[in-house]
Every structure is written in structure tokens, then in C-alpha cells.
Amino acid sequence: MKIRKVKQMAGLTILNLFFILLCILVLIPIGYAFFLSISNGSTAFKSDLIWYENITIKNYKAILTEEPFLIWLKNSAILSVGTMVIAMGTSVTAAYSFSRFRFQGREKILKLLIVLNAFPQILSMFAIFYLFKSMYLINSYIGLILIYAGSMCIFGIWNMKGYFDTIPIEIEESAKIDGASPGQIIQKIILPLARPAIIVTAVMVLIFVWNEYLFATTFLMREDSYTLAGGLYQLQSNDYSRSWPLFSAASILTSIPILILFFCIQKYMVSGLTAGGVKG
């Protein structure tokens, strides 16, 4: 028994060391970008950079005062929140319907959604562009939100359906016996139990829109309508004004809201709220 415990401890130690090393390797480029953002140099490829002698926050001041970073931030926030509200509003209700009701064509519709989601979005870009041009939705938040919500709704439906399937139906049946209406069951029982999945799915939708580049730069062509992804590209589009420390500072500032959001939802990432919900 002692030998077995020693082997288990050794295996766990090796596994923990491996994950620690992996985390360090992942953090190296992030740390390099941060140190570059507070450096006084103009290039990312100097081999003689001495960080502690060149520390400055001028890059952060420049990106906030000399560049329209706050406008990019506002545009990304509008698109992200708008998409999240529409996508989650439709996917939660649809996922609950697919999970609880056995209507004709249910399986075919779910498979069709998977097939639609398998095609690259760029295949539909030209058709959407001409459609939106005729509807005057180019350079419009509404048009881009509709695109994002339509694509992320499929992800939300499948992700939420899997979670709704894990909620025992006996809970709803007990509530019906106690006289609860369908609306009360959904509002007071299902949604609180599914809160972790709803929050995580909503944040994943928000992160997708926050980082999306291709559609944002195609359908928002005015300089004052750039998102963070498009704005970061514009910082590096001119060879004469290119500044890697400035670009790194903008990248760090872009990542901070997502990092804060991620730390806020950590407790919802793995949840066992439905465990023990029905007693045997």
C-alpha cells in the first residue's frame, strides 16, 4: 500500500510540474508583450532591451489620448453586449424547447444546425454584404449584431441544450403537482439551476464578438466605427508609424476587460447545482 501511495504521489507531482511548466510557457509571450508595452524602445526585436532601465507608461498614455482607443472600446462593447442579449434570448428558449419537447423534426433540425455551423462564415460574406447593402445596413451596428447573433445562436442552443438535459425532469413534475405554472417553473426553477451554463455561454459569446475581426472590418468601414480588433490592425497597417510598444499596450488594454470577466465567472465554470436535486 505504501509503494502504491508513493507511486500515486510521484505521478501527481510529475503531472503538476508539467502543468506548471505549461502555464509558464503560455505566459512567456504575454509577459513579453507586457514588458514591451512599458518599454521605451520602438521595436520588438532588439536583443539588448533592458526592461528595468526603460520602464515607462507613455505607451498607455498615448493609446488612450492620441488614438481613438476609447471609441474602439465603445464599439466593441455595443456589439458584444447587443449580440449576447439577442443570442442568449433566443438560444435559451430554443435550447429548453429542444431539451424538453419531442416534436416532429426535432432531431433533423438539430442536425441541420450542426451542418450550418460547420461551414466557414467567409462563404456567406459576399451574399450578406450585397443583402445588407440593399438594406442599408453597411456601417450599422444592427447588421453586424444580426450576423453575430445568428452564428452564435447555434452554439448557444447546443451548449444550453446539453445542460438542460442534465436537469432532472422530476423537478418540474414536482413543481407542477404543487401548482406552479410553466412560466413559474422556467423562471424560478429552470433558469436558476441553469445559471452557470447561461453565464458561461453568454461570456463565450461576448468573447467571440470582442475578438472577431473579419466581419467587423468588412461591414464597419468608417474609421469611427472600428472595433478593437480593427483598431489594433490599423495601428500596424502603416510601416512608417508602426510602434510595437504602442501596439502591445493596446493589446494589454484590450485583454483586461475579458480577464476581469473571466475571473468573475470562474465559480460558474464547473457546477454541480443539479447534483442531489432528486432524491432516490
Coordinates of C-alpha atoms in Angstrom, one line a residue:
M1 CA 0.0 0.0 0.0
K2 CA 2.8 2.4 0.8
I3 CA 4.5 1.7 -2.5
R4 CA 1.2 2.4 -4.3
K5 CA 0.7 5.7 -2.5
V6 CA 4.3 6.7 -3.3
K7 CA 3.6 6.0 -7.0
Q8 CA 0.4 8.0 -6.9
M9 CA 2.2 10.9 -5.2
A10 CA 5.0 10.8 -7.7
G11 CA 2.5 10.7 -10.6
L12 CA 0.6 13.7 -9.2
T13 CA 3.8 15.6 -8.6
I14 CA 5.0 15.0 -12.2
L15 CA 1.6 16.0 -13.6
N16 CA 1.5 19.2 -11.5
L17 CA 5.1 20.1 -12.6
F18 CA 4.0 19.5 -16.2
F19 CA 1.0 21.8 -15.9
I20 CA 3.2 24.5 -14.1
L21 CA 5.7 24.3 -16.9
L22 CA 2.9 24.6 -19.5
C23 CA 1.5 27.7 -17.7
I24 CA 4.9 29.3 -17.7
L25 CA 5.3 28.6 -21.4
V26 CA 1.9 30.1 -22.2
L27 CA 2.7 33.2 -20.0
I28 CA 6.0 33.9 -21.7
P29 CA 4.6 35.7 -24.8
I30 CA 2.1 37.6 -22.6
G31 CA 4.8 38.7 -20.2
Y32 CA 7.0 39.8 -23.2
A33 CA 4.1 41.8 -24.6
F34 CA 3.6 43.5 -21.2
F35 CA 7.3 44.4 -20.7
L36 CA 7.3 45.6 -24.3
S37 CA 4.3 47.8 -23.6
I38 CA 6.2 49.6 -20.7
S39 CA 9.5 49.8 -22.6
N40 CA 10.9 53.0 -24.1
G41 CA 12.0 51.3 -27.3
S42 CA 10.5 51.4 -30.7
T43 CA 10.9 47.8 -31.8
A44 CA 10.1 44.3 -30.5
F45 CA 13.2 42.7 -31.9
K46 CA 16.1 44.4 -30.2
S47 CA 18.2 41.9 -28.4
D48 CA 19.7 44.3 -25.9
L49 CA 16.4 45.6 -24.3
I50 CA 17.0 46.2 -20.6
W51 CA 13.5 46.4 -19.1
Y52 CA 14.2 47.9 -15.7
E53 CA 16.1 50.8 -17.3
N54 CA 13.4 51.7 -19.8
I55 CA 10.2 51.4 -17.9
T56 CA 7.6 54.0 -18.9
I57 CA 3.8 54.3 -19.2
K58 CA 3.9 56.7 -22.1
N59 CA 2.6 54.0 -24.4
Y60 CA -0.5 53.6 -22.4
K61 CA -1.0 57.3 -22.2
A62 CA -0.5 57.6 -26.0
I63 CA -3.0 54.8 -26.8
L64 CA -5.6 56.5 -24.5
T65 CA -5.1 60.1 -25.6
E66 CA -3.6 60.1 -29.1
E67 CA -5.5 57.2 -30.6
P68 CA -9.3 56.6 -30.7
F69 CA -9.0 53.6 -28.4
L70 CA -12.0 54.5 -26.2
I71 CA -14.1 54.7 -29.4
W72 CA -13.0 51.3 -30.4
L73 CA -13.8 50.1 -26.9
K74 CA -17.3 51.5 -27.0
N75 CA -18.0 50.0 -30.4
S76 CA -16.8 46.5 -29.3
A77 CA -18.9 46.8 -26.1
I78 CA -22.0 47.7 -28.0
L79 CA -21.6 44.8 -30.5
S80 CA -20.7 42.3 -27.7
V81 CA -23.5 43.2 -25.4
G82 CA -26.1 43.5 -28.1
T83 CA -25.1 40.2 -29.6
M84 CA -25.1 38.5 -26.2
V85 CA -28.6 39.7 -25.4
I86 CA -30.1 38.6 -28.7
A87 CA -28.2 35.3 -29.0
M88 CA -28.9 34.3 -25.4
G89 CA -32.5 35.4 -25.5
T90 CA -33.2 33.1 -28.5
S91 CA -30.8 30.2 -27.7
V92 CA -32.0 29.7 -24.1
T93 CA -35.7 29.4 -25.1
A94 CA -34.8 27.3 -28.1
A95 CA -32.5 25.0 -26.1
Y96 CA -35.1 24.4 -23.5
S97 CA -37.7 23.5 -26.2
F98 CA -35.3 21.1 -27.8
S99 CA -34.5 19.5 -24.5
R100 CA -38.0 19.1 -23.1
F101 CA -40.3 18.7 -26.1
R102 CA -40.3 15.8 -28.6
F103 CA -41.9 17.5 -31.6
Q104 CA -41.7 16.3 -35.2
G105 CA -38.4 17.1 -37.0
R106 CA -36.6 17.8 -33.7
E107 CA -33.6 15.7 -34.5
K108 CA -33.4 16.8 -38.1
I109 CA -33.4 20.5 -37.0
L110 CA -30.6 19.9 -34.5
K111 CA -28.5 18.1 -37.2
L112 CA -29.2 20.9 -39.7
L113 CA -27.9 23.4 -37.2
I114 CA -24.7 21.5 -36.8
V115 CA -24.3 21.3 -40.6
L116 CA -24.9 25.1 -40.9
N117 CA -22.3 25.8 -38.2
A118 CA -19.8 23.6 -40.0
F119 CA -19.4 25.9 -43.0
P120 CA -16.9 28.7 -42.7
Q121 CA -18.5 32.1 -42.2
I122 CA -16.5 33.6 -45.0
L123 CA -18.5 31.6 -47.6
S124 CA -21.6 33.7 -46.8
M125 CA -19.8 37.0 -46.5
F126 CA -20.4 38.2 -50.1
A127 CA -24.1 37.3 -50.1
I128 CA -24.6 39.0 -46.7
F129 CA -22.7 42.1 -48.0
Y130 CA -24.9 42.5 -51.0
L131 CA -28.0 41.9 -48.9
F132 CA -27.0 44.4 -46.3
K133 CA -26.0 46.9 -48.9
S134 CA -29.5 46.8 -50.4
M135 CA -31.0 47.1 -46.8
Y136 CA -28.6 50.0 -45.9
L137 CA -27.1 48.0 -43.0
I138 CA -23.5 48.6 -44.0
N139 CA -21.7 50.5 -41.3
S140 CA -24.5 49.6 -39.0
Y141 CA -24.3 48.0 -35.5
I142 CA -27.7 46.4 -36.1
G143 CA -26.5 44.5 -39.2
L144 CA -23.3 43.2 -37.6
I145 CA -25.2 42.2 -34.4
L146 CA -27.6 40.2 -36.5
I147 CA -24.7 38.3 -38.1
Y148 CA -23.0 37.6 -34.8
A149 CA -26.3 36.6 -33.1
G150 CA -27.3 34.3 -35.9
S151 CA -24.0 32.4 -35.9
M152 CA -23.5 32.3 -32.1
C153 CA -27.2 31.3 -31.5
I154 CA -26.4 27.8 -32.9
F155 CA -23.5 27.4 -30.4
G156 CA -25.7 28.6 -27.6
I157 CA -28.5 26.2 -28.5
W158 CA -26.3 23.2 -28.4
N159 CA -24.4 24.2 -25.3
M160 CA -27.5 25.1 -23.4
K161 CA -29.4 22.0 -24.5
G162 CA -26.8 19.7 -23.1
Y163 CA -27.1 21.4 -19.7
F164 CA -30.9 21.4 -19.7
D165 CA -30.8 17.7 -20.4
T166 CA -28.9 17.2 -17.1
I167 CA -31.6 18.9 -15.1
P168 CA -34.0 16.1 -13.9
I169 CA -37.4 16.5 -15.3
E170 CA -38.8 15.2 -11.9
I171 CA -38.1 18.6 -10.5
E172 CA -40.5 20.2 -13.0
E173 CA -43.1 17.5 -12.4
S174 CA -43.0 18.1 -8.6
A175 CA -43.4 21.8 -9.2
K176 CA -46.5 21.1 -11.5
I177 CA -48.0 19.0 -8.7
D178 CA -47.5 21.9 -6.3
G179 CA -49.5 24.1 -8.7
A180 CA -46.7 26.0 -10.4
S181 CA -47.4 27.4 -13.9
P182 CA -45.0 26.7 -16.8
G183 CA -43.8 30.3 -16.6
Q184 CA -43.1 30.0 -12.9
I185 CA -41.3 26.7 -13.4
I186 CA -39.0 28.3 -16.0
Q187 CA -38.4 31.5 -14.1
K188 CA -38.0 30.1 -10.6
I189 CA -36.6 26.6 -11.1
I190 CA -35.0 26.1 -14.5
L191 CA -33.2 29.4 -15.0
P192 CA -31.7 29.4 -11.5
L193 CA -30.5 25.9 -11.9
A194 CA -29.1 26.6 -15.4
R195 CA -27.5 29.9 -14.3
P196 CA -23.8 28.6 -14.6
A197 CA -24.4 27.3 -18.1
I198 CA -26.2 30.5 -19.1
I199 CA -23.4 32.8 -17.7
V200 CA -20.6 30.8 -19.3
T201 CA -22.3 30.6 -22.7
A202 CA -23.1 34.3 -22.6
V203 CA -19.4 35.1 -21.8
M204 CA -18.2 32.9 -24.6
V205 CA -20.5 34.7 -27.0
L206 CA -19.2 38.0 -25.7
I207 CA -15.5 36.9 -26.1
F208 CA -16.1 35.8 -29.6
V209 CA -17.6 39.1 -30.7
W210 CA -14.9 41.0 -28.7
N211 CA -12.1 39.3 -30.7
E212 CA -13.9 39.0 -34.1
Y213 CA -12.0 40.7 -36.9
L214 CA -13.1 39.6 -40.3
F215 CA -16.8 40.7 -40.3
A216 CA -16.1 43.8 -38.2
T217 CA -13.6 45.2 -40.7
T218 CA -15.8 44.2 -43.7
F219 CA -19.1 45.7 -42.6
L220 CA -17.8 48.6 -40.5
M221 CA -15.7 50.7 -42.8
R222 CA -15.8 54.1 -41.2
E223 CA -12.8 55.0 -39.0
D224 CA -15.1 56.0 -36.1
S225 CA -16.9 52.6 -36.3
Y226 CA -13.8 50.4 -35.9
T227 CA -13.9 47.7 -33.2
L228 CA -10.9 46.9 -31.0
A229 CA -9.7 44.2 -33.4
G230 CA -10.0 46.5 -36.4
G231 CA -8.4 49.3 -34.5
L232 CA -5.4 47.2 -33.4
Y233 CA -4.9 46.3 -37.1
Q234 CA -4.9 50.0 -38.1
L235 CA -2.1 50.6 -35.5
Q236 CA 0.1 48.3 -37.5
S237 CA -1.1 49.0 -41.0
N238 CA 1.3 51.9 -41.6
D239 CA 5.0 50.9 -41.9
Y240 CA 6.2 54.4 -41.1
S241 CA 4.2 54.9 -37.9
R242 CA 4.4 51.3 -36.7
S243 CA 5.2 51.0 -33.0
W244 CA 5.3 47.6 -31.3
P245 CA 5.3 49.0 -27.7
L246 CA 2.2 51.1 -28.6
F247 CA 0.6 48.0 -30.2
S248 CA 1.4 45.9 -27.1
A249 CA -0.1 48.5 -24.8
A250 CA -3.3 48.5 -26.8
S251 CA -3.3 44.7 -26.8
I252 CA -2.9 44.6 -23.0
L253 CA -5.7 47.1 -22.5
T254 CA -8.0 45.1 -24.9
S255 CA -7.4 42.0 -22.8
I256 CA -8.1 43.5 -19.4
P257 CA -11.9 43.5 -19.6
I258 CA -12.0 39.9 -20.7
L259 CA -9.6 38.9 -18.0
I260 CA -11.8 40.6 -15.3
L261 CA -14.9 39.0 -16.8
F262 CA -13.2 35.6 -16.8
F263 CA -12.2 35.8 -13.1
C264 CA -15.7 36.9 -12.2
I265 CA -17.3 33.8 -13.7
Q266 CA -14.7 31.3 -12.5
K267 CA -17.0 29.8 -9.9
Y268 CA -19.6 29.0 -12.6
M269 CA -17.2 27.2 -14.8
V270 CA -17.7 23.8 -13.1
S271 CA -21.0 23.5 -11.3
G272 CA -22.9 20.7 -9.6
L273 CA -26.1 22.6 -8.8
T274 CA -28.3 19.8 -10.1
A275 CA -26.5 17.1 -8.1
G276 CA -28.8 15.7 -5.5
G277 CA -31.8 17.6 -6.9
V278 CA -33.9 14.5 -6.9
K279 CA -33.6 12.1 -4.0
G280 CA -33.7 8.4 -4.7

